[in-house]
Amino acid sequence: MDPEDLSSDGPRSSQNVIDNAFLALRNRNRRFMCYFLLEHETALLSELADVVSGWTYTADGRIVESQCRDQCYLNLQHTHVPKLVEIGMVWYDDDTDSLSLAPCPDPAREIVTRACAMETGS
Amino acid sequence: MTLSAYFAQIDPPTRTVTIYAPQPQPDVVDWFQTGVDAVDYRSLPDVTAASQSFFVIHEDDAFVAAIGLEAAREFLEPPINEPWADALDDASYRRLVEVFESTVWHSLERRQLLAVSREIENRAWRAGSGTLRVGFQNSDALEPMEAVYARLAAESALDIHVYIADDWDRPSIPGVTIYADGGDEIGSFWVLTFDGDGDPLRTSGLIARERDADGFEGLWTDDTQLVARLERALQAASD
């Protein structure tokens, strides 16, 4: 079985919450979306594309061009947002193009917080 | 068109900067003070290292670039290099310069104008041919640059024209055409243009004017048409 399908029988048992949190965090783009949502709770998808591309590529002195950022936007829109919605980490409102971390259970937030400290801390 | 008329009609796109950092960055906001239309701050989580801070530039709501704060610091607090210095060839530095081009700055310091001037002279130096036009507020400002322009002229096929507001009573500079007595129109502005010898990737122009004690306001651009118009305004000013 593809590990990405582990959560398909429902996101709410505590075992599934942990599985889904790690599923969310096993991809770098999804991790940085979650880190930013942890800070702001909601954000527009267009800003998340700015943040994910900016945060992941500028630290080593590179400049992120619009082409790179636009590719990131498409990846988030078509792959990573649907995955985060499917496993119950975020809500997505396609009228406003915004994401919210509201449905994310507390244990999953705790895991995101620790991952953020490990990956982006000094 | 006069230089004054050119300066008055500069009409840049709406440019905004959003700073992403774990703590507010007032010194970074100062870099952009009125140089862009808005500077916003959005927090990153507290646990994030300050070195991960970056900012995003939008022009008329479209994404232009994201740049790390540490990389930008090197540009905005620049060392002043001679036109032929290798340091100016660094690719990411060059890209930074391009990103900040076409920005109307309202609080440029002399040091930053010097850095931009060296950048334009460096483009001319690397192109090796084409026309470089430079305005100096007066002969005292040109004097310390004599050796630089003499070397630019001697070691390239550049066509170099220098404009000054007052008299030039020193010996001529080999390879450099000097237009003296340009008057206030030349004396009020800090101007450089390089036509790129027809290569739009090397075209570059700068115009700035001193504002009281606050430093300078001005524009630098690589837009071929804007540079061509600036060149014509500079030539007209010396007629």
PDB file of C-alpha atoms in Angstrom, chain B residues 2 4 26 36 41 87 102 113 145 153 155 161 199 202 217 226 228:
ATOM      1  CA  THR B   2      15.372  69.106 -20.460  1.00  0.00           C
ATOM      2  CA  SER B   4      14.265  68.805 -15.283  1.00  0.00           C
ATOM      3  CA  PRO B  26      13.083  48.573  11.386  1.00  0.00           C
ATOM      4  CA  VAL B  36       8.661  51.972  -2.579  1.00  0.00           C
ATOM      5  CA  TYR B  41       5.980  43.135   7.845  1.00  0.00           C
ATOM      6  CA  ALA B  87      33.591  41.847  -7.190  1.00  0.00           C
ATOM      7  CA  SER B 102      13.671  51.033 -12.138  1.00  0.00           C
ATOM      8  CA  LEU B 113      24.676  56.620  -5.824  1.00  0.00           C
ATOM      9  CA  MET B 145      37.548  60.723 -11.288  1.00  0.00           C
ATOM     10  CA  ALA B 153      39.011  55.483 -22.317  1.00  0.00           C
ATOM     11  CA  GLU B 155      41.678  50.433 -22.272  1.00  0.00           C
ATOM     12  CA  HIS B 161      31.314  62.177 -22.954  1.00  0.00           C
ATOM     13  CA  ASP B 199      22.797  45.569 -26.411  1.00  0.00           C
ATOM     14  CA  ARG B 202      23.798  46.330 -20.919  1.00  0.00           C
ATOM     15  CA  GLU B 217      16.083  61.164  -4.941  1.00  0.00           C
ATOM     16  CA  LEU B 226      14.064  55.601 -20.888  1.00  0.00           C
ATOM     17  CA  ALA B 228      17.723  56.920 -24.768  1.00  0.00           C
TER      18      ALA B 228
END
